[in-house]
JSON list of C-alpha atoms in Angstrom, two decimals:
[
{"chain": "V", "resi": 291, "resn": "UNK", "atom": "CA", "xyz": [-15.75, 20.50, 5.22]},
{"chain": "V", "resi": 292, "resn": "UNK", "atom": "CA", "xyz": [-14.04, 21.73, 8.12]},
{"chain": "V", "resi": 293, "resn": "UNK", "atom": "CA", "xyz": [-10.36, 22.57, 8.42]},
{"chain": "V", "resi": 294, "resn": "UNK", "atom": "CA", "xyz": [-9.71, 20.53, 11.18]},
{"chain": "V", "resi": 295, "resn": "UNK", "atom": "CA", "xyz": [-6.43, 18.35, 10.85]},
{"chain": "V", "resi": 296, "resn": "UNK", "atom": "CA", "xyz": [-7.16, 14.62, 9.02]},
{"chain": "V", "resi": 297, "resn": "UNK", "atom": "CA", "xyz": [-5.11, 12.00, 10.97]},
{"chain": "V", "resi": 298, "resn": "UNK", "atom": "CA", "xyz": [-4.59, 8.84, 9.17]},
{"chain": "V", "resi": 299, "resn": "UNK", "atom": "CA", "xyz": [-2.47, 6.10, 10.73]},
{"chain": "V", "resi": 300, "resn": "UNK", "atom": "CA", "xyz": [-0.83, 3.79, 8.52]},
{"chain": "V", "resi": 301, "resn": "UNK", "atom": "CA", "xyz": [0.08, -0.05, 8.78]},
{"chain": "V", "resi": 302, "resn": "UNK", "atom": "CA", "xyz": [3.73, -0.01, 8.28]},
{"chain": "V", "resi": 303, "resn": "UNK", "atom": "CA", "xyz": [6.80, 1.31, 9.50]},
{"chain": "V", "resi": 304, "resn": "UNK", "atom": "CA", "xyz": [8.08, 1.33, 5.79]},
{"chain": "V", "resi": 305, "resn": "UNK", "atom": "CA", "xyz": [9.08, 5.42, 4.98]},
{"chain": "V", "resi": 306, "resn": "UNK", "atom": "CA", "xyz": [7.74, 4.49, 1.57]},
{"chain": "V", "resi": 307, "resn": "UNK", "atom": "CA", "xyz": [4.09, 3.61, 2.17]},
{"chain": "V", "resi": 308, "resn": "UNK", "atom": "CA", "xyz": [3.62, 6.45, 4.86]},
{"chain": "V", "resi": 309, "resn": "UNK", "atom": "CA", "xyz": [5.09, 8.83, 2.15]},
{"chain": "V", "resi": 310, "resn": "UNK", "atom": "CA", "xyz": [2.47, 7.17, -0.20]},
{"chain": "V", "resi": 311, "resn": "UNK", "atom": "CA", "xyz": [-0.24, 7.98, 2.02]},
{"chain": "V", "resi": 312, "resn": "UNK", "atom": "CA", "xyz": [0.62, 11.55, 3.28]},
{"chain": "V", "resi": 313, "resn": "UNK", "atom": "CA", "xyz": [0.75, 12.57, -0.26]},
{"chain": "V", "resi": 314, "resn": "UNK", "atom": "CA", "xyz": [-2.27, 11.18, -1.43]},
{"chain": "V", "resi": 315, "resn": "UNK", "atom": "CA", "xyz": [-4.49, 12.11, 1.44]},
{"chain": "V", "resi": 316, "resn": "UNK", "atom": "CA", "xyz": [-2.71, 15.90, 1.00]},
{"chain": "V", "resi": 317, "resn": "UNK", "atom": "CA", "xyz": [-3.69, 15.81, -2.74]},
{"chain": "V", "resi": 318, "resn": "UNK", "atom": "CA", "xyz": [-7.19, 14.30, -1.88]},
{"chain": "V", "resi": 319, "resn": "UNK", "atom": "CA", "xyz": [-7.39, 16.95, 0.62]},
{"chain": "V", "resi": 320, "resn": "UNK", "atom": "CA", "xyz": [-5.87, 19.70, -0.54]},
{"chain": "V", "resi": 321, "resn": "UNK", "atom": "CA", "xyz": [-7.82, 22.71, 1.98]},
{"chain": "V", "resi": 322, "resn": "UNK", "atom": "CA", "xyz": [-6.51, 20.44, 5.03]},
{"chain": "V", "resi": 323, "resn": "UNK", "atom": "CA", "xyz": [-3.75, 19.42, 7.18]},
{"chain": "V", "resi": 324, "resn": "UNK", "atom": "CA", "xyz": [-2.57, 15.99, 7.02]},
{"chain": "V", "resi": 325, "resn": "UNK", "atom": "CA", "xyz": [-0.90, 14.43, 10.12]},
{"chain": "V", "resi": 326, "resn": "UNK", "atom": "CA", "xyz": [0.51, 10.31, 9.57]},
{"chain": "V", "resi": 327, "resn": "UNK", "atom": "CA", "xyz": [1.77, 8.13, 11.98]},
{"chain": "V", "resi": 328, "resn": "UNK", "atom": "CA", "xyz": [2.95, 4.57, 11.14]},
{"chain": "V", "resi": 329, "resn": "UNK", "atom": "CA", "xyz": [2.63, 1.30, 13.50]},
{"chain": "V", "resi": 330, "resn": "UNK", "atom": "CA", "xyz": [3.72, -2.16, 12.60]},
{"chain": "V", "resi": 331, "resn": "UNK", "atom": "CA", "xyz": [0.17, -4.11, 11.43]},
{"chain": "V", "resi": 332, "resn": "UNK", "atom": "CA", "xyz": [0.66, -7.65, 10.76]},
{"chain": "V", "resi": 333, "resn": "UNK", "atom": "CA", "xyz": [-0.69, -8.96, 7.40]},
{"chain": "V", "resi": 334, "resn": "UNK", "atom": "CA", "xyz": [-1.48, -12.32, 8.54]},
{"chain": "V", "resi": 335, "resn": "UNK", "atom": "CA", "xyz": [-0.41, -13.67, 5.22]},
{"chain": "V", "resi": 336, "resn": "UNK", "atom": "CA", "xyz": [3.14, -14.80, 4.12]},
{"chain": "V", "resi": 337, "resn": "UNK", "atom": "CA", "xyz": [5.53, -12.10, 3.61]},
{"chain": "V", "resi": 338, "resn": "UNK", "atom": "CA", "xyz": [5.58, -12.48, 0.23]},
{"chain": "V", "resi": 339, "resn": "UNK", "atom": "CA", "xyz": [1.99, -12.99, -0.81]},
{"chain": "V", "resi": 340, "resn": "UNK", "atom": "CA", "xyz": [2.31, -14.78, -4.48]},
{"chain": "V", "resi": 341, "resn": "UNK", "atom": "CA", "xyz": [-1.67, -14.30, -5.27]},
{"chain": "V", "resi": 342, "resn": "UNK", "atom": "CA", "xyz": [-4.09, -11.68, -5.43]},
{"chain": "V", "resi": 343, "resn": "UNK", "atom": "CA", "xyz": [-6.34, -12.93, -2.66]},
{"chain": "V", "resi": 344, "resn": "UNK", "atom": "CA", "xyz": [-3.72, -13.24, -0.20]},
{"chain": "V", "resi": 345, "resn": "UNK", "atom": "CA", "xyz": [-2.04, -9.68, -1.51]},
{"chain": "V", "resi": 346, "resn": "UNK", "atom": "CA", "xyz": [-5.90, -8.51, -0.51]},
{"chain": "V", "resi": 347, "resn": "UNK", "atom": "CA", "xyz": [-6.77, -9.91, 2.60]},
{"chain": "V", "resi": 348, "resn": "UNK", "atom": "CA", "xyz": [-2.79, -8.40, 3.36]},
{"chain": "V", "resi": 349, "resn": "UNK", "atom": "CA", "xyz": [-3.96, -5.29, 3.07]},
{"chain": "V", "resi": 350, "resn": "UNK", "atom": "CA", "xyz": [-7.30, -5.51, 4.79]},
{"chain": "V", "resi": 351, "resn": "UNK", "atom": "CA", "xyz": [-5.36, -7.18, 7.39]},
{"chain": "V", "resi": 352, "resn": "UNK", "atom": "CA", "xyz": [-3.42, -4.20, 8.42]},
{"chain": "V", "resi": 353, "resn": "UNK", "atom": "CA", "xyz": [-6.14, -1.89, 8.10]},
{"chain": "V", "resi": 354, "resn": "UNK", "atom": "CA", "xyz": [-8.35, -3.65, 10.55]},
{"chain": "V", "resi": 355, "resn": "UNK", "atom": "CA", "xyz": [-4.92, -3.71, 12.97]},
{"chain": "V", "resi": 356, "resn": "UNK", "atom": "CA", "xyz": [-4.51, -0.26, 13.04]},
{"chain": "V", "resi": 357, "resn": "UNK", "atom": "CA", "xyz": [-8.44, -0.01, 13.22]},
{"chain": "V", "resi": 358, "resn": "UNK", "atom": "CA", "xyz": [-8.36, -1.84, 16.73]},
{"chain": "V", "resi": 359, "resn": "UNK", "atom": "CA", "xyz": [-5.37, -0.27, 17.74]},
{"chain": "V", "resi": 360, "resn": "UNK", "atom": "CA", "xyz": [-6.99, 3.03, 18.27]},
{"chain": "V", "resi": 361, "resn": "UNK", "atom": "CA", "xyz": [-8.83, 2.48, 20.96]},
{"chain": "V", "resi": 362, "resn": "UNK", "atom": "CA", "xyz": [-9.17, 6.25, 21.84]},
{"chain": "V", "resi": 363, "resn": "UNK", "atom": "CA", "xyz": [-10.15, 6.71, 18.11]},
{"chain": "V", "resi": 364, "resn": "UNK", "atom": "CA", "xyz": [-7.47, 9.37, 17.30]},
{"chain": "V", "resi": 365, "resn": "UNK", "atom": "CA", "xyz": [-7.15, 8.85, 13.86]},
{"chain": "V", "resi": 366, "resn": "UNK", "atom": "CA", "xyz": [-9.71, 9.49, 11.09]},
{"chain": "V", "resi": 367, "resn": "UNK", "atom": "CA", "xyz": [-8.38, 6.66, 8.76]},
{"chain": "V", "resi": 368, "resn": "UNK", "atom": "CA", "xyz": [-6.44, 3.71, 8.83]},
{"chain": "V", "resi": 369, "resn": "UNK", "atom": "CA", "xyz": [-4.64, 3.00, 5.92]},
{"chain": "V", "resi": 370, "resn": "UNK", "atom": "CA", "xyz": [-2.83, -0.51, 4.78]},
{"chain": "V", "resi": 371, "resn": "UNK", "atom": "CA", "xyz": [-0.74, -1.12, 1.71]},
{"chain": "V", "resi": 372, "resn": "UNK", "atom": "CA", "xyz": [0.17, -4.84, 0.67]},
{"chain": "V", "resi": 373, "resn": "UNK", "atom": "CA", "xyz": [2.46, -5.93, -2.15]},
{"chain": "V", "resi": 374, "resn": "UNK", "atom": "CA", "xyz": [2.33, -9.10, -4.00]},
{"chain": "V", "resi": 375, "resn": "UNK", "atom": "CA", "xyz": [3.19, -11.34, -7.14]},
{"chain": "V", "resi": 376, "resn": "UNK", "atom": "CA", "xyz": [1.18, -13.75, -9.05]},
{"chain": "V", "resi": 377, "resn": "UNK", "atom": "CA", "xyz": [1.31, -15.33, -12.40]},
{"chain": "V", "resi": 378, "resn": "UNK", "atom": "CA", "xyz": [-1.39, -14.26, -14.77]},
{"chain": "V", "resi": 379, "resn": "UNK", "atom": "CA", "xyz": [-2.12, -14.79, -18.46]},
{"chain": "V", "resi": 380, "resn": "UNK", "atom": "CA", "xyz": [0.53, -12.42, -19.46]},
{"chain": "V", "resi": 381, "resn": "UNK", "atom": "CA", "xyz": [2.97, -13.29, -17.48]},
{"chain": "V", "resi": 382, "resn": "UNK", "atom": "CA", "xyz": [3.93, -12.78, -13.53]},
{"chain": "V", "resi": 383, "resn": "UNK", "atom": "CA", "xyz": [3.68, -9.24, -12.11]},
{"chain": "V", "resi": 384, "resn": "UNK", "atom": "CA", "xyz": [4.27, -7.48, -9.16]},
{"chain": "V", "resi": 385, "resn": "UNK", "atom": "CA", "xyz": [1.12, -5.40, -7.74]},
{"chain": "V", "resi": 386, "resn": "UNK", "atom": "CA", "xyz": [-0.74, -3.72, -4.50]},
{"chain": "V", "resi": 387, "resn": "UNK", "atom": "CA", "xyz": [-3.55, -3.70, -3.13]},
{"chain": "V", "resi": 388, "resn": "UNK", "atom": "CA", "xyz": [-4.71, -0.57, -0.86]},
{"chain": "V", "resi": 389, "resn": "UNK", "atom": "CA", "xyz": [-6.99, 0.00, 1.82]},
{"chain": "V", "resi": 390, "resn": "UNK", "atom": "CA", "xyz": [-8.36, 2.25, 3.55]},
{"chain": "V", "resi": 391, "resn": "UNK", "atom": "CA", "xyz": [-10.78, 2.56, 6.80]},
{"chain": "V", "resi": 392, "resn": "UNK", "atom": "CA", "xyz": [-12.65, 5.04, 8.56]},
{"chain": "V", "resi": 393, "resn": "UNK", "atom": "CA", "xyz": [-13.81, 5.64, 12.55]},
{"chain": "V", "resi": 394, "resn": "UNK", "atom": "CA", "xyz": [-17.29, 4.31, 10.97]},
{"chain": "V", "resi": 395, "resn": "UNK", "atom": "CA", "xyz": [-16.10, 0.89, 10.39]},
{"chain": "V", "resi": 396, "resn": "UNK", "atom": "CA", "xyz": [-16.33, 1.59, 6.06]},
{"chain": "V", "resi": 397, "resn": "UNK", "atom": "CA", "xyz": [-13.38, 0.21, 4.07]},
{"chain": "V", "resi": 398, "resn": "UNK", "atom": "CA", "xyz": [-12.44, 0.71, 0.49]},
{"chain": "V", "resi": 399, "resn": "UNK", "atom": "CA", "xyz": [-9.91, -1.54, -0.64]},
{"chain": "V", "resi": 400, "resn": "UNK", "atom": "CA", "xyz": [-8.47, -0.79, -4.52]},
{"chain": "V", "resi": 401, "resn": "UNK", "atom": "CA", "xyz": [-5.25, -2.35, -6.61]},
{"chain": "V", "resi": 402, "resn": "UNK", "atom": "CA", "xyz": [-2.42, -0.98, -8.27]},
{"chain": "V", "resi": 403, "resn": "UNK", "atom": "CA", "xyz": [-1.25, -1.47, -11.88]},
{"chain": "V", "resi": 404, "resn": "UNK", "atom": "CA", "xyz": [0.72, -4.26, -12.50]},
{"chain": "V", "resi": 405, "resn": "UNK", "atom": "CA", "xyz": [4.44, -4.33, -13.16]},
{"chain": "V", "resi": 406, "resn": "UNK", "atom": "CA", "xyz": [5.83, -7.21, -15.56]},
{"chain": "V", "resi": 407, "resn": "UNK", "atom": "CA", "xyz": [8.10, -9.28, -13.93]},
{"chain": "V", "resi": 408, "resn": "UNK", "atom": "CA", "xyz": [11.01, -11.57, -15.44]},
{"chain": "V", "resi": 409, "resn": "UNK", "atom": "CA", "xyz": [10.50, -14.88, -14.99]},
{"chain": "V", "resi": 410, "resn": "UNK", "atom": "CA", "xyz": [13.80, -15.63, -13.49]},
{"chain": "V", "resi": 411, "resn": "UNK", "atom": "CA", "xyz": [12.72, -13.10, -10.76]},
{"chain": "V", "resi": 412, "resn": "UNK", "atom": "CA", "xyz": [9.04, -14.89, -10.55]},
{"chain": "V", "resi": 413, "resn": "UNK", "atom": "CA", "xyz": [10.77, -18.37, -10.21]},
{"chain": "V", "resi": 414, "resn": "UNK", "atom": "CA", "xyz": [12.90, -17.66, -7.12]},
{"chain": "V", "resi": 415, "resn": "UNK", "atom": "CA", "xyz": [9.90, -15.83, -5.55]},
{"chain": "V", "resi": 416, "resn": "UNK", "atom": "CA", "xyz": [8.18, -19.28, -6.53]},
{"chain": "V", "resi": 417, "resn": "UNK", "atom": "CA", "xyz": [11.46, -20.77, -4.39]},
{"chain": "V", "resi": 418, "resn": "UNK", "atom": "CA", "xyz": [10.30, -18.47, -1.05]},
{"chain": "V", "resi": 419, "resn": "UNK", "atom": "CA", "xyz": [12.27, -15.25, -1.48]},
{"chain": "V", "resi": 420, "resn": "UNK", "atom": "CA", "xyz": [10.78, -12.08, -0.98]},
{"chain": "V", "resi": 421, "resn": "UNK", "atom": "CA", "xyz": [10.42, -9.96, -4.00]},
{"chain": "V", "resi": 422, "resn": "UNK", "atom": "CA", "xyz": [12.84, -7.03, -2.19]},
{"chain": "V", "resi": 423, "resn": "UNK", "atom": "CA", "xyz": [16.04, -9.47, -1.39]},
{"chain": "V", "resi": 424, "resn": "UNK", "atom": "CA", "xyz": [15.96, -10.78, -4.75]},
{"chain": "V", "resi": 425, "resn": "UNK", "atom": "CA", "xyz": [15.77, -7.34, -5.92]},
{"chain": "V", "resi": 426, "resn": "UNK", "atom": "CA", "xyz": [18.78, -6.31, -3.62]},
{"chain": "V", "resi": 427, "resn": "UNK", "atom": "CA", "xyz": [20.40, -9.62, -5.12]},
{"chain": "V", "resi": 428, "resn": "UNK", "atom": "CA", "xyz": [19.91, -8.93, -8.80]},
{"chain": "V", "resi": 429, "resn": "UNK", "atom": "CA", "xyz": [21.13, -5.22, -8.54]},
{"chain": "V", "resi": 430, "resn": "UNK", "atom": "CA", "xyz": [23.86, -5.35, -5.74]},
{"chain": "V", "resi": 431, "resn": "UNK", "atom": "CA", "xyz": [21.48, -2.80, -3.58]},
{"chain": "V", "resi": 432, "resn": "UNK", "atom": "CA", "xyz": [19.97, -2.31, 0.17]},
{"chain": "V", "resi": 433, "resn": "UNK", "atom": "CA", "xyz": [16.75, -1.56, 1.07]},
{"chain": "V", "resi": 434, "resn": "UNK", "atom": "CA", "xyz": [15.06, -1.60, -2.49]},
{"chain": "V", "resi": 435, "resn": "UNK", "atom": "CA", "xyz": [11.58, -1.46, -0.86]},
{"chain": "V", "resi": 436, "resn": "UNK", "atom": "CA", "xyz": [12.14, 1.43, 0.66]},
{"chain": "V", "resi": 437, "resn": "UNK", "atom": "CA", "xyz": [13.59, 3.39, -1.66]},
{"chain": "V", "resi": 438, "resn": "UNK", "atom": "CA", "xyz": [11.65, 2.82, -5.11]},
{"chain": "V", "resi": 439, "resn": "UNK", "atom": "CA", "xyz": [11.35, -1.07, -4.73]},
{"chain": "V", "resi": 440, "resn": "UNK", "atom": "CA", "xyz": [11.22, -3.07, -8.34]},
{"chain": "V", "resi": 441, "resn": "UNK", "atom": "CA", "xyz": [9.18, -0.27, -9.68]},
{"chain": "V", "resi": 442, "resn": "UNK", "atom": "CA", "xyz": [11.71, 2.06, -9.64]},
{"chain": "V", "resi": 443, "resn": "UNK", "atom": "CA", "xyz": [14.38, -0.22, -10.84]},
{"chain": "V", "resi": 444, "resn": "UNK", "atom": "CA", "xyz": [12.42, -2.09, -13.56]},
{"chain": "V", "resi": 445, "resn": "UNK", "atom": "CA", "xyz": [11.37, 1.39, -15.05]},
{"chain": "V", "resi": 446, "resn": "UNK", "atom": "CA", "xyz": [14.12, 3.38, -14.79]},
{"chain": "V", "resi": 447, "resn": "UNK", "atom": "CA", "xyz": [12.84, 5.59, -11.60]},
{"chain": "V", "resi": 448, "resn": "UNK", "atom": "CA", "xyz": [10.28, 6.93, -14.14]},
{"chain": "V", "resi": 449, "resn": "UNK", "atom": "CA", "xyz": [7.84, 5.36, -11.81]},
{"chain": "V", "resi": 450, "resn": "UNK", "atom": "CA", "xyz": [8.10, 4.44, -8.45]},
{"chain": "V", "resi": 451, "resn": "UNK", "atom": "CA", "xyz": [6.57, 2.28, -5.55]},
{"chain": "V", "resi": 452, "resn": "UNK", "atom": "CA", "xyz": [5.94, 5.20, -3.52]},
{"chain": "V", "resi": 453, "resn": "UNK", "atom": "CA", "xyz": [3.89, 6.88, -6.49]},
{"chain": "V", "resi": 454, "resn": "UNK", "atom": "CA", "xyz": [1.93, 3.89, -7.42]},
{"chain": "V", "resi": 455, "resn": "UNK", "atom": "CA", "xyz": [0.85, 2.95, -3.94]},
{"chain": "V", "resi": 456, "resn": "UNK", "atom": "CA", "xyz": [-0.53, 7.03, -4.11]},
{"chain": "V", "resi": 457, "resn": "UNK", "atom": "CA", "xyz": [-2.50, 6.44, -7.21]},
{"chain": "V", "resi": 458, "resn": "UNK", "atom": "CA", "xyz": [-4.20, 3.41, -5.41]},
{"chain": "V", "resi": 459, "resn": "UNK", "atom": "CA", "xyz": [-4.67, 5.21, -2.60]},
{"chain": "V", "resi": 460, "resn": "UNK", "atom": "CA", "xyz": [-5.87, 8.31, -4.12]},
{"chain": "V", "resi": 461, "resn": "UNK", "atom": "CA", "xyz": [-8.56, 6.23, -6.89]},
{"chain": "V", "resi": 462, "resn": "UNK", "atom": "CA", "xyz": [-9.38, 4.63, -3.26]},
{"chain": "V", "resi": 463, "resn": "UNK", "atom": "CA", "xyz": [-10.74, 7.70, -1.72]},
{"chain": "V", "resi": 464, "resn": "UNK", "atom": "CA", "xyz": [-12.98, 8.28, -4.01]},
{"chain": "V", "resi": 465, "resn": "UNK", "atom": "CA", "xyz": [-16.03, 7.32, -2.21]},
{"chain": "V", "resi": 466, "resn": "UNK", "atom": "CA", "xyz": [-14.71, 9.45, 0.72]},
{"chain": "V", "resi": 467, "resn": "UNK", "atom": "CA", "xyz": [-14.81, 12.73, -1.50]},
{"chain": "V", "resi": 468, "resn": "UNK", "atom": "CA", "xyz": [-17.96, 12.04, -2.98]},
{"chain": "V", "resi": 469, "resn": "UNK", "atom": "CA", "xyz": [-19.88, 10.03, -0.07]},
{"chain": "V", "resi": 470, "resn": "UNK", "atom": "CA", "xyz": [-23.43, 11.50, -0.95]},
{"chain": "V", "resi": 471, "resn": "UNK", "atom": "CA", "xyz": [-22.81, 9.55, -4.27]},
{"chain": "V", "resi": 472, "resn": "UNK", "atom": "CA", "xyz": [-21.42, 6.41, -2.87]},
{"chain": "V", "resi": 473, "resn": "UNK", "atom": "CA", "xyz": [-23.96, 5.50, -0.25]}
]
């Protein structure tokens, strides 16, 4: 593989998702320089997706933005990241869903664990809050999403946002380090 620089352009202006992706793309590409730029992609879904589908099609969303917003196809990847809630048999939980493009048109799209959330938190999402001001509600904070969102909080800052949305992203490239066995 050459050494030439790997530009990836990612669908937010949140510091915490092109943090997410820089380090993930450095650790999937550890021999090369990484250079991110963020732009505002719309999801085209609500802003606080409440199912899985919608969380998805979020994330593919943005991709595809920053995909057609290169028209002088500087960038080698485009890269979207898309929380959401829903309510499954456990329980409600907070999740992401990842994606990630290439010049070629290709796009791998792969999920984050879930975090358990209360139901009190679940029921005003329910309501039409977003999942970060009820956050910055229930703990007196600012800016929870971009530091490490309900992650963080709900685990102590043993885990973060910023560190899930990199294991996504990094179990997403997969099929970019290996594409001889993916094709």
């Amino acid at each position: 593989m050459s050494n030439a620089v790997i530009r990836v352009l990612v669908g937010s202006n949140n510091p915490v998702k092109k943090g997410a992706a820089m380090k993930a793309f450095a650790k999937a590409f550890p021999t090369r320089a990484i250079h991110c730029e963020e732009i505002s992609a719309p999801s085209n879904v609500a802003d606080q997706p409440m199912n899985e589908a919608d969380t998805k099609l979020g994330s593919q969303n943005r991709a595809t933005f920053c995909a057609h917003s290169d028209s002088k196809q500087q960038f080698d990847y485009y890269v979207a990241m898309e929380g959401g809630v829903d309510s499954f048999s456990e329980g409600p939980a907070t999740f992401a869903y990842v994606t990630i493009r290439d010049q070629q048109g290709r796009i791998v799209t792969g999920r984050s664990a879930n975090l358990p959330l209360p139901r009190k938190v679940y029921s005003r999402l329910e309501q039409g809050e977003e999942l970060a001001h009820v956050m910055d509600d229930l703990f007196n904070d600012q800016n929870i999403r971009q530091k490490g969102g309900a992650i963080g909080i709900f685990t102590n800052q043993i885990e973060t946002r910023e560190r899930v949305y990199m294991q996504a992203l990094i179990l997403a490239l997969a099929p970019y380090l290996h594409e001889e066995i993916y094709q």
